[in-house]
PDB file of C-alpha atoms in Angstrom:
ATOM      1  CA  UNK A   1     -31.622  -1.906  13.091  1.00 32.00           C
ATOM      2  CA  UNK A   2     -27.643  -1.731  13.751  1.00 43.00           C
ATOM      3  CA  UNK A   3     -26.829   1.571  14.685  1.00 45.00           C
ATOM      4  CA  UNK A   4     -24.456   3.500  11.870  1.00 52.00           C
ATOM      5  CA  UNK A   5     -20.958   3.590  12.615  1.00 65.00           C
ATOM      6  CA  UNK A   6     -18.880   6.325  13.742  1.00 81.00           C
ATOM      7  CA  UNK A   7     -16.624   5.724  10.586  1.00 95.00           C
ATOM      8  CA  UNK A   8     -17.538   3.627   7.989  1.00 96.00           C
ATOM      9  CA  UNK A   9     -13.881   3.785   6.622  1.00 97.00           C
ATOM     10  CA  UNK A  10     -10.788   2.448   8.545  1.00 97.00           C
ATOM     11  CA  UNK A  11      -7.623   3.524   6.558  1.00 98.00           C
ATOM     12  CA  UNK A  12      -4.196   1.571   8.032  1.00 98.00           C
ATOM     13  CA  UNK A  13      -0.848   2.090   7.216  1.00 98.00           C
ATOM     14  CA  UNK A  14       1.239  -1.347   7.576  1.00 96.00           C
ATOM     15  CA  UNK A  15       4.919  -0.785   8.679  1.00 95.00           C
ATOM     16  CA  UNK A  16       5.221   1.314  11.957  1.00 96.00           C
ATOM     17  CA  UNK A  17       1.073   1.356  12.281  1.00 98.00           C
ATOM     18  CA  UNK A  18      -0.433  -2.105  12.002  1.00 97.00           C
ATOM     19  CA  UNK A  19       2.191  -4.041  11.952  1.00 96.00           C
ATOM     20  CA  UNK A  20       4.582  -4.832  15.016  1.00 95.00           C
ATOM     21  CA  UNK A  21       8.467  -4.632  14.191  1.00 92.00           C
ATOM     22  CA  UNK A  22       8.205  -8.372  13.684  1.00 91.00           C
ATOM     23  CA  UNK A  23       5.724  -7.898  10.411  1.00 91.00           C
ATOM     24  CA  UNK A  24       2.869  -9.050  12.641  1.00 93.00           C
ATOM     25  CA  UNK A  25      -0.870  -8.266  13.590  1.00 95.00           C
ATOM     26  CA  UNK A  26      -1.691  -8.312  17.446  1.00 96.00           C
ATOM     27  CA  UNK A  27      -4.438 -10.445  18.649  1.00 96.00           C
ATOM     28  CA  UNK A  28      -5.827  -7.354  20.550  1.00 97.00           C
ATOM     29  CA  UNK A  29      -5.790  -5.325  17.041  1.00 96.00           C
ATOM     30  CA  UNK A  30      -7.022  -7.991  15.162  1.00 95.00           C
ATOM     31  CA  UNK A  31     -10.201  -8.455  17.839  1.00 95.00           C
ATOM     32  CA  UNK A  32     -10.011  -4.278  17.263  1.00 96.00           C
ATOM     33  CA  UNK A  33     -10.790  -4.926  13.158  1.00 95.00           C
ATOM     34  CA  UNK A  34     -13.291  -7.638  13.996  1.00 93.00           C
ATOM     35  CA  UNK A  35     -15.478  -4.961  15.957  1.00 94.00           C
ATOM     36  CA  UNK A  36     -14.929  -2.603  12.839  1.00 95.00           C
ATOM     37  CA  UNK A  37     -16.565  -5.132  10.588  1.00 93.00           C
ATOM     38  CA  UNK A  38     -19.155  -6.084  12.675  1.00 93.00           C
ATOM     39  CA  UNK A  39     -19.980  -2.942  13.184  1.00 93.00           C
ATOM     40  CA  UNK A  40     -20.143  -2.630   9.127  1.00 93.00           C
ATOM     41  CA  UNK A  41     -17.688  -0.263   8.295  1.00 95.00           C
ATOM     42  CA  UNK A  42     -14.615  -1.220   5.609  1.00 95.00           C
ATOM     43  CA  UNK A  43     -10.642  -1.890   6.535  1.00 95.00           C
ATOM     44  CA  UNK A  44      -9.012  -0.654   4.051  1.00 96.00           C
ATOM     45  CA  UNK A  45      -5.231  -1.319   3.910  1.00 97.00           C
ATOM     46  CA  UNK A  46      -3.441   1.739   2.628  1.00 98.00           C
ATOM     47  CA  UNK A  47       0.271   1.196   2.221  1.00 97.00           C
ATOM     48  CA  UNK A  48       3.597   2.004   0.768  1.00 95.00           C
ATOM     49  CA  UNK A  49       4.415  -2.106  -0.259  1.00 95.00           C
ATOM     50  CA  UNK A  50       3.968  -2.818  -3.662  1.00 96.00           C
ATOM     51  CA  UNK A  51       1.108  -5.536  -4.140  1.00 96.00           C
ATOM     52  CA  UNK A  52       3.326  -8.353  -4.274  1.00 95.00           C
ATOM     53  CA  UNK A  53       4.819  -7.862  -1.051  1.00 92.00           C
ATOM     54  CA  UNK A  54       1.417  -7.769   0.556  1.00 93.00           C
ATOM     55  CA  UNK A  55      -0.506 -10.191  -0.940  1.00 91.00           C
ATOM     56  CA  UNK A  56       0.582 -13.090   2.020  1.00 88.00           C
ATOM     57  CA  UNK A  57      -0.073 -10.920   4.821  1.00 88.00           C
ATOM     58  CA  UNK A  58      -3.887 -10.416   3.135  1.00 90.00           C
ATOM     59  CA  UNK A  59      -3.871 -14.044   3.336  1.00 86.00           C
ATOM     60  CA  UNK A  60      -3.142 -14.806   6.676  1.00 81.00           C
ATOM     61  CA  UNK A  61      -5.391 -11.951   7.658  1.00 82.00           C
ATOM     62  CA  UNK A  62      -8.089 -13.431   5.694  1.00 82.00           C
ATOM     63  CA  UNK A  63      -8.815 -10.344   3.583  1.00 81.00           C
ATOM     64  CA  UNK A  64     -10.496 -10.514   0.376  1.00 83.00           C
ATOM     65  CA  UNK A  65     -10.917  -6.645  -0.377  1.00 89.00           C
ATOM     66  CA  UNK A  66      -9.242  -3.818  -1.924  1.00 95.00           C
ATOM     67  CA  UNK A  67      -5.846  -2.811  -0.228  1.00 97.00           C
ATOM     68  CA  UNK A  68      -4.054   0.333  -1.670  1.00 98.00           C
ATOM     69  CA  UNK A  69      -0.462  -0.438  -2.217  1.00 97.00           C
ATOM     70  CA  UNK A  70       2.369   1.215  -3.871  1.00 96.00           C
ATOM     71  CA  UNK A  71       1.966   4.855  -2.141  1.00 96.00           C
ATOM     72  CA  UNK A  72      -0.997   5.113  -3.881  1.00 97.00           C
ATOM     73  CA  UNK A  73      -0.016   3.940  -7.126  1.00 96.00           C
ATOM     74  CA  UNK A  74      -1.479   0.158  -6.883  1.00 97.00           C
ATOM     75  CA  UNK A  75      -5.380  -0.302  -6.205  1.00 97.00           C
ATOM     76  CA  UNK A  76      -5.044  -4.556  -5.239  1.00 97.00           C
ATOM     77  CA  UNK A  77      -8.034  -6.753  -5.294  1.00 95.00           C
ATOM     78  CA  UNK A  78      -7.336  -9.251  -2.957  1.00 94.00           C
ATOM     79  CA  UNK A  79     -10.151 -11.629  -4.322  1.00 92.00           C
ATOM     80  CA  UNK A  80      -9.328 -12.012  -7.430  1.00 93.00           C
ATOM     81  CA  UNK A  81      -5.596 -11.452  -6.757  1.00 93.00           C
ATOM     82  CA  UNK A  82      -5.463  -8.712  -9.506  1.00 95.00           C
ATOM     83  CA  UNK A  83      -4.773  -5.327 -10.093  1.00 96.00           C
ATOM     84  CA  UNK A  84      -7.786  -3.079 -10.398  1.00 95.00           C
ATOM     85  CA  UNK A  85      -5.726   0.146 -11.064  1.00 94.00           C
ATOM     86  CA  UNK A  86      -1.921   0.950 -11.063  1.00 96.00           C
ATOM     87  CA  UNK A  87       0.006   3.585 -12.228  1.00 97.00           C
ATOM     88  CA  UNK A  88       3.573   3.650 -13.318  1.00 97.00           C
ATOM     89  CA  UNK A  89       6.776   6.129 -13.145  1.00 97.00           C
ATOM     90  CA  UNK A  90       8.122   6.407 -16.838  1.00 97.00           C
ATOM     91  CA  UNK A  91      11.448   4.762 -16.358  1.00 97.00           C
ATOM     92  CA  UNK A  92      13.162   7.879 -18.519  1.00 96.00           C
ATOM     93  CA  UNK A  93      12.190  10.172 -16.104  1.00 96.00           C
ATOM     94  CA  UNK A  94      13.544   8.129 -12.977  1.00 97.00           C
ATOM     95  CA  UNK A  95      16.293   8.021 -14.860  1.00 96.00           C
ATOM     96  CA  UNK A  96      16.398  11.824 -15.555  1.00 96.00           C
ATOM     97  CA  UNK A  97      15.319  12.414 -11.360  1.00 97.00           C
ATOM     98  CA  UNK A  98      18.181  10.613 -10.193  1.00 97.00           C
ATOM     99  CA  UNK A  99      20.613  12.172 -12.295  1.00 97.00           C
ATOM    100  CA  UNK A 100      19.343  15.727 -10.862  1.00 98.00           C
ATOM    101  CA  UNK A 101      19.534  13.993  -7.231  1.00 98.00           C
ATOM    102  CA  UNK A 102      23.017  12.919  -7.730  1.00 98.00           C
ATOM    103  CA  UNK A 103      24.474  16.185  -9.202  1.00 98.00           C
ATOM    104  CA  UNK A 104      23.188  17.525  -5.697  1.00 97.00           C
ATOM    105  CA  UNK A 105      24.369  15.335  -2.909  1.00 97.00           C
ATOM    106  CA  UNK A 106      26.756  12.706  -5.077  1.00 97.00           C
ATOM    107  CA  UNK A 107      26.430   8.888  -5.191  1.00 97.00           C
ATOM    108  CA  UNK A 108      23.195   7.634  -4.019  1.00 97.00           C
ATOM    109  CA  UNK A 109      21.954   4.016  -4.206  1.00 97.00           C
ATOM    110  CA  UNK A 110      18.761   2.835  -5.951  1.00 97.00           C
ATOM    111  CA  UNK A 111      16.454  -0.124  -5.991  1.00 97.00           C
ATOM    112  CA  UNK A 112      12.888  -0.579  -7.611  1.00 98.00           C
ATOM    113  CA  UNK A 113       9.517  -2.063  -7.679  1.00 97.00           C
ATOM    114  CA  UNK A 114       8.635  -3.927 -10.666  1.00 97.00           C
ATOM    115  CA  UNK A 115       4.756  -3.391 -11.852  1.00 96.00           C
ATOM    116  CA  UNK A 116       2.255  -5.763 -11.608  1.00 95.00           C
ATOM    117  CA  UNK A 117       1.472  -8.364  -9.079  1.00 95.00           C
ATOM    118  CA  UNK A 118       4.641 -10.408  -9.874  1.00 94.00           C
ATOM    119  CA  UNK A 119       6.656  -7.262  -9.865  1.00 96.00           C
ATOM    120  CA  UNK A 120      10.068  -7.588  -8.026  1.00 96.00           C
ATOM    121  CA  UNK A 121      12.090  -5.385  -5.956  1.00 96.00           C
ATOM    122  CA  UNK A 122      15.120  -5.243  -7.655  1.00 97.00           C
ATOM    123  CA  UNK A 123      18.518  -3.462  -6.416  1.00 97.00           C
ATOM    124  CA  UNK A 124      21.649  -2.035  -7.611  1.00 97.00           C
ATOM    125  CA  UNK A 125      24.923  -2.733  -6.085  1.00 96.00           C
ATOM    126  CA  UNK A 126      25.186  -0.629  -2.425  1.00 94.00           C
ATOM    127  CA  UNK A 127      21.890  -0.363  -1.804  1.00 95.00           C
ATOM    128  CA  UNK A 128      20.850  -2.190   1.675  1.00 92.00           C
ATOM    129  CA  UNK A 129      16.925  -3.258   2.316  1.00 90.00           C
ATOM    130  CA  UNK A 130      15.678  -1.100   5.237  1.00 85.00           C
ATOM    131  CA  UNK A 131      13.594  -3.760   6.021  1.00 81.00           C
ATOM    132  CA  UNK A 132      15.298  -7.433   5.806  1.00 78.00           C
ATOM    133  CA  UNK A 133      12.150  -9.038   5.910  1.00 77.00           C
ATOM    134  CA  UNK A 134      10.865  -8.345   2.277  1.00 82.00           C
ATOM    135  CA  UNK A 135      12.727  -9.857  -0.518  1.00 89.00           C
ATOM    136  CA  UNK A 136      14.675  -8.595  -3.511  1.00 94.00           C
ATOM    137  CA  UNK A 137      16.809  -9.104  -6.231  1.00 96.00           C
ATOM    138  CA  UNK A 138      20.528  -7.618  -6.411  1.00 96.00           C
ATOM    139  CA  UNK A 139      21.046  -6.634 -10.063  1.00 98.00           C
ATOM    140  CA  UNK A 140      24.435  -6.114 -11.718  1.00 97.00           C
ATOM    141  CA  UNK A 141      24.498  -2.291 -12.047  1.00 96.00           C
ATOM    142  CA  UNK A 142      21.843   0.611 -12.265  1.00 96.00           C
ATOM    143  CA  UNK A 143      20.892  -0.089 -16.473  1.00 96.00           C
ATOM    144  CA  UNK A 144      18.991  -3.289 -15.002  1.00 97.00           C
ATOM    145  CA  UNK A 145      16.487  -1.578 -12.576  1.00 97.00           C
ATOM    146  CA  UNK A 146      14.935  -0.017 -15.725  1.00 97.00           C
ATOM    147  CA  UNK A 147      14.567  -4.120 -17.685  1.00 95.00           C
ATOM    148  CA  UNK A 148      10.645  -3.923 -16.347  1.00 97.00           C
ATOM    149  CA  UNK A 149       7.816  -1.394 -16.155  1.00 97.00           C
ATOM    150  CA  UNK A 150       8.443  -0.105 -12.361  1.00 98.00           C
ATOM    151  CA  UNK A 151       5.650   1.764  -9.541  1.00 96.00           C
ATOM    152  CA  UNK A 152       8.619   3.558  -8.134  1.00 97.00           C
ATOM    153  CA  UNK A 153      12.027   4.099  -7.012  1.00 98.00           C
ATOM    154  CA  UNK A 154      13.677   3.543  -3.722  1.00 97.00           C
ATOM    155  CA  UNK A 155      16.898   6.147  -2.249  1.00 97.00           C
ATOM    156  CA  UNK A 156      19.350   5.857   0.313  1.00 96.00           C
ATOM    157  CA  UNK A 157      22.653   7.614   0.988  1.00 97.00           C
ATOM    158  CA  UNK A 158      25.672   6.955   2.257  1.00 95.00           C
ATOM    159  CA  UNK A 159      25.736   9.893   4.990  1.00 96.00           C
ATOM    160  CA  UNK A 160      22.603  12.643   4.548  1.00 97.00           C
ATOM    161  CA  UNK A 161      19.146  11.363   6.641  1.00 96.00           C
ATOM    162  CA  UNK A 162      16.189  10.356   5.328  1.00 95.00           C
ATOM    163  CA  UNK A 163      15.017  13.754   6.367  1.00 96.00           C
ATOM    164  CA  UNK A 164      17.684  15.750   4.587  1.00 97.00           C
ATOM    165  CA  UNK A 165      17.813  13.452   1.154  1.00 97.00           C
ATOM    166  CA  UNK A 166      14.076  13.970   0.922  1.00 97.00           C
ATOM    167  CA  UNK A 167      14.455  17.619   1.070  1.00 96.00           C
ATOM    168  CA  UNK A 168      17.307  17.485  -1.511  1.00 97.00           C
ATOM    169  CA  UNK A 169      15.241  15.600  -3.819  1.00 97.00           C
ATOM    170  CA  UNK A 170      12.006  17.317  -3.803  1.00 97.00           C
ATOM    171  CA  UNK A 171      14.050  20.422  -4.634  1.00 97.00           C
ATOM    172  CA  UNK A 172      15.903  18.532  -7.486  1.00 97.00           C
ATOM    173  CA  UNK A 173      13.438  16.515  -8.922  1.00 97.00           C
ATOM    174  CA  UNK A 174      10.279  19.227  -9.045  1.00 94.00           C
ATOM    175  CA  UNK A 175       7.573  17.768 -11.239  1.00 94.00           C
ATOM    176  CA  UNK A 176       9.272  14.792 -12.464  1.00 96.00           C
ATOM    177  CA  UNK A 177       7.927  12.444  -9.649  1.00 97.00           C
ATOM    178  CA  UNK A 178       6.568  13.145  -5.895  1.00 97.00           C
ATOM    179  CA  UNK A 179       9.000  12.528  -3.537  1.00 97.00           C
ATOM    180  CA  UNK A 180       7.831  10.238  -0.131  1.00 95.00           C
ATOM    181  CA  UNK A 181       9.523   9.366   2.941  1.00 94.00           C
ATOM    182  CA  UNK A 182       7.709   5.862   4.063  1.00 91.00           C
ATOM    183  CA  UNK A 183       9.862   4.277   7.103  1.00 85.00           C
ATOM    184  CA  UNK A 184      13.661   4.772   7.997  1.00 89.00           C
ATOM    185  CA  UNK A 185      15.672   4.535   5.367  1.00 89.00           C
ATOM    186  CA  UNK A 186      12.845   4.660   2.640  1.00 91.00           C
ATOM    187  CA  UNK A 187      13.258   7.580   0.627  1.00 96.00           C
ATOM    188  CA  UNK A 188      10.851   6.737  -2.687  1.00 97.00           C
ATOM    189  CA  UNK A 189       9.754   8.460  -5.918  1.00 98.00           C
ATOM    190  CA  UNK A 190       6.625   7.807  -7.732  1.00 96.00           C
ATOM    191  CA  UNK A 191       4.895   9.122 -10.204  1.00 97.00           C
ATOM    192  CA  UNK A 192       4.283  13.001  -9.841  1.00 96.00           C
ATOM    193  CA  UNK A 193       0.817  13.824  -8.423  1.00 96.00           C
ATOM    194  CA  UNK A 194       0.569  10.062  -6.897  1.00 97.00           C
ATOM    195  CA  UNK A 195       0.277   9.880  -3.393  1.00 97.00           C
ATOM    196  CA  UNK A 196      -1.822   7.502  -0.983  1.00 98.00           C
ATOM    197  CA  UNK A 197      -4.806  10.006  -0.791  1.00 98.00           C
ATOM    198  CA  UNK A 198      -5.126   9.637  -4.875  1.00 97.00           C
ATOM    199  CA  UNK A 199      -5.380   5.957  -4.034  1.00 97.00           C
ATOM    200  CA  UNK A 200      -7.401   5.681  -0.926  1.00 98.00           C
ATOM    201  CA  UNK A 201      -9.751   8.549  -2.635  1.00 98.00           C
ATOM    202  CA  UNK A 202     -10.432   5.938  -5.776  1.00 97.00           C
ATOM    203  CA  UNK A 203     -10.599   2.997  -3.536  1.00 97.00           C
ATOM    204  CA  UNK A 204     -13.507   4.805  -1.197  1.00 97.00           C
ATOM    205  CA  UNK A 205     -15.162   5.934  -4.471  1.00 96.00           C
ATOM    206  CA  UNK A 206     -15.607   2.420  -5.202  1.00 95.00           C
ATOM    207  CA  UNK A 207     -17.042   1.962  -2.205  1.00 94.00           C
ATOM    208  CA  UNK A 208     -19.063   4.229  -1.694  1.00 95.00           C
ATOM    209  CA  UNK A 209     -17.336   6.132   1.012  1.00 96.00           C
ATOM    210  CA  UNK A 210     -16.494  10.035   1.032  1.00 96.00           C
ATOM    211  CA  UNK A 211     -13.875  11.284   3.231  1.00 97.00           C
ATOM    212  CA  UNK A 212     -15.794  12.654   5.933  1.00 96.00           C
ATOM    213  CA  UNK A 213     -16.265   8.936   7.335  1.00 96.00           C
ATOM    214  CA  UNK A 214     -12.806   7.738   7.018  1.00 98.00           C
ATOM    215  CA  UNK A 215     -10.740   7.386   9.927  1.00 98.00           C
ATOM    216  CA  UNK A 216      -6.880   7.015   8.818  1.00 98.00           C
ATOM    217  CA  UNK A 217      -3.725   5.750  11.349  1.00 98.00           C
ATOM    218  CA  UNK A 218      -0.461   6.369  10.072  1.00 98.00           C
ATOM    219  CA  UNK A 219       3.250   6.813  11.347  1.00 98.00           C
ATOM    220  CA  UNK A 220       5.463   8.855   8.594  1.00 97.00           C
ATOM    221  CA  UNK A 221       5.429  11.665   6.383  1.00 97.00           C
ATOM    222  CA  UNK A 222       3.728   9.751   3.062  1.00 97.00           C
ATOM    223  CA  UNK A 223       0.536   9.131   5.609  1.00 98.00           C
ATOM    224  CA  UNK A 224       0.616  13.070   4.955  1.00 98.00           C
ATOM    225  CA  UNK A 225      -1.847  13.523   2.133  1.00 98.00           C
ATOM    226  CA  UNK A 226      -4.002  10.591   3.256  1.00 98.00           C
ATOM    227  CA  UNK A 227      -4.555  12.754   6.668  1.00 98.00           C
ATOM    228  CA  UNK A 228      -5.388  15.562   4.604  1.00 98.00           C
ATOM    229  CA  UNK A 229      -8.053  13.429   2.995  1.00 98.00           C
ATOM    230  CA  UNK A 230      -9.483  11.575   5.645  1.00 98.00           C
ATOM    231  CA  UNK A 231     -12.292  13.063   8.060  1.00 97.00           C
ATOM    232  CA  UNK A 232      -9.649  12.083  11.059  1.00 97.00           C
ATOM    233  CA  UNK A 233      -6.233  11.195  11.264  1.00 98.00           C
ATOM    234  CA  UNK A 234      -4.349   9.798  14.050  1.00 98.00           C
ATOM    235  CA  UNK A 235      -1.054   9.062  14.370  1.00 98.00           C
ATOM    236  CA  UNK A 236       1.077   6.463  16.323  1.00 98.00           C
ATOM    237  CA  UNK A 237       2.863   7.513  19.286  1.00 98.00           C
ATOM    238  CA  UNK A 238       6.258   6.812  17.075  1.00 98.00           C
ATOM    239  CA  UNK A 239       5.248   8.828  14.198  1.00 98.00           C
ATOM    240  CA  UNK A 240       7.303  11.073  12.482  1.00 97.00           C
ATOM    241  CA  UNK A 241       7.199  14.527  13.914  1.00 97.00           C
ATOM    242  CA  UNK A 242       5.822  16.101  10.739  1.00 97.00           C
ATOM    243  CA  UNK A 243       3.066  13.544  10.959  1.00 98.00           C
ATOM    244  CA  UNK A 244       2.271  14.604  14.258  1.00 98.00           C
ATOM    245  CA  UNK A 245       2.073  18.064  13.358  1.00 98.00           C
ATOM    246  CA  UNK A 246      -0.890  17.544  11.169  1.00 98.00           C
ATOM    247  CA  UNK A 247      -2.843  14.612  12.845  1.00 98.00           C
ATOM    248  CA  UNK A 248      -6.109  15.313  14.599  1.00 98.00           C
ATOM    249  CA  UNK A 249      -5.085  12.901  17.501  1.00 97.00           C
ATOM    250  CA  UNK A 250      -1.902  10.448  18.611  1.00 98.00           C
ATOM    251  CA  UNK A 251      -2.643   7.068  20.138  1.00 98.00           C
ATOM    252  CA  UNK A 252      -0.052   4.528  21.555  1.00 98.00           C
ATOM    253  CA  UNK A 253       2.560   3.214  19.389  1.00 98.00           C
ATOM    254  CA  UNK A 254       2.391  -0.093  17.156  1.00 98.00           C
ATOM    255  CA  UNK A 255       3.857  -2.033  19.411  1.00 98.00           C
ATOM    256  CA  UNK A 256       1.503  -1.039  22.426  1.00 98.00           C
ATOM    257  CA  UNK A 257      -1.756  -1.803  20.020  1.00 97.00           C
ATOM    258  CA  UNK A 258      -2.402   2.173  19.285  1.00 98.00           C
ATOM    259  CA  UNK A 259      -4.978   1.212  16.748  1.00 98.00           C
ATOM    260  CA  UNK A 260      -6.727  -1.226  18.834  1.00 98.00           C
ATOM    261  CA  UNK A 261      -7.203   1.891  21.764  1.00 97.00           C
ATOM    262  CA  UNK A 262      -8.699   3.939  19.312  1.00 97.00           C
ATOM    263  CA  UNK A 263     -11.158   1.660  17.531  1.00 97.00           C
ATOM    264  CA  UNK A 264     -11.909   0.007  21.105  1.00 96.00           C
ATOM    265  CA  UNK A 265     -13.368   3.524  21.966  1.00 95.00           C
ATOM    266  CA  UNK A 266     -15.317   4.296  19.025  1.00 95.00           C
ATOM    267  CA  UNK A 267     -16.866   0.545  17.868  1.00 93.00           C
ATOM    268  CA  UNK A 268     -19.038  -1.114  20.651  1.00 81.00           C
ATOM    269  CA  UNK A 269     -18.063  -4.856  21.672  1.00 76.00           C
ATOM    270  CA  UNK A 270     -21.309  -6.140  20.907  1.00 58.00           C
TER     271      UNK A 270
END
């Protein structure tokens, strides 16, 4: 009989954690998720991309599982290419949040992902993609961000951090969404109480997993509640210092495979 694994969860975050600056997988981590498999436990992507925007990369890697997308708010069955679960931020009170955001630090510029697995990333005039990669649609002024059912809203300003516009909105906005910082420039809100623990929590319960066997990488403050969840968190070596502050361990970054040194330790080669 196979001896049970250490963890029979592996929770990944993409951008910063998995993924290499160019949007791709090392050999050395994929060979690092082949041991995890054979080993039986469950990779379970866990990420702050709407399911559109990850449904290639769960091609090329060959997965055919769950992924949680959408900071929690998208539960994305790669098999049947549908979504099992999603939640959605009532476009009246994004609406209503950015108005409170704005009367506290001025102009700020928005974009949006659409619903659904066809949803788009749409953008108002100003607003500049952190990451040029992933594709959008500009969009005449702010009225036509709100034409589709939307997962959540995307902030940036013209001078205040990421740090210091988060802060600013989580004061402003209070229960009207839950405020995230995902990757530089990436301040996001979705909808209140929704965060990637709430999704990785129903996509475990689906499979049977509690959260004493999950094991959880992550790089930025949104990988926050799914540390809190998870039986052990590490974080990357170019994590966000509040990340840090909270993980049970810190590996090497994403560019120097710091997922594939961790799993290497704890899943045999054989």
């Amino acid at each position: 009989m196979a001896p049970t694994p250490a963890y029979a969860l592996i929770a990944t975050d993409l951008d910063g954690t998995l993924l290499r600056g160019d949007d791709t997988v090392s050999d050395r981590s994929l060979a690092a998720l082949a041991r995890v498999a054979r080993a039986g436990a469950r990779h379970l992507v866990v990420t702050g991309r709407p399911a559109p925007r990850v449904r290639s990369l769960l091609a090329a890697l060959g997965r055919t599982d769950l992924a949680v997308c959408g900071q929690g708010a998208q539960l994305y069955d790669a098999a049947s290419g549908r979504l099992v679960w999603s939640v959605r931020l009532d476009r009246e009170l994004a609406e209503a949040a950015l108005g409170k955001i704005e009367a506290e630090v001025g102009q700020v510029h928005a974009a949006v992902d659409q619903d659904g697995v066809e949803g788009l990333t749409l953008i108002e005039p100003g607003y500049l993609m952190p990451r040029p990669t992933l594709p959008a649609v500009r969009v005449a002024r702010r009225d036509d961000l709100w034409r589709a059912p939307i997962s959540k809203v995307l902030l940036r300003h013209a001078t205040l951090t990421d740090d210091e516009l988060a802060a600013v909105a989580r004061a402003a906005v209070g229960s009207l969404a839950t405020v995230t910082m995902s990757g530089p420039g990436t301040v996001e809100l979705q909808p209140h109480g929704v965060t990637k623990a709430t999704g990785l929590a129903l996509a475990a319960e689906r499979l049977g997993v509690g959260p004493e066997q999950a094991l959880a990488f992550g790089d930025m403050p949104n990988d926050i509640p799914m540390f809190d969840w998870a039986g052990h968190g590490v974080a990357m070596a170019n994590a966000h210092p509040e990340l840090k502050a909270v993980a049970d361990e810190i590996t090497r970054s994403n560019e120097d495979d710091g997922i594939a040194v961790v799993l290497e330790k704890i899943f045999p080669t054989g």
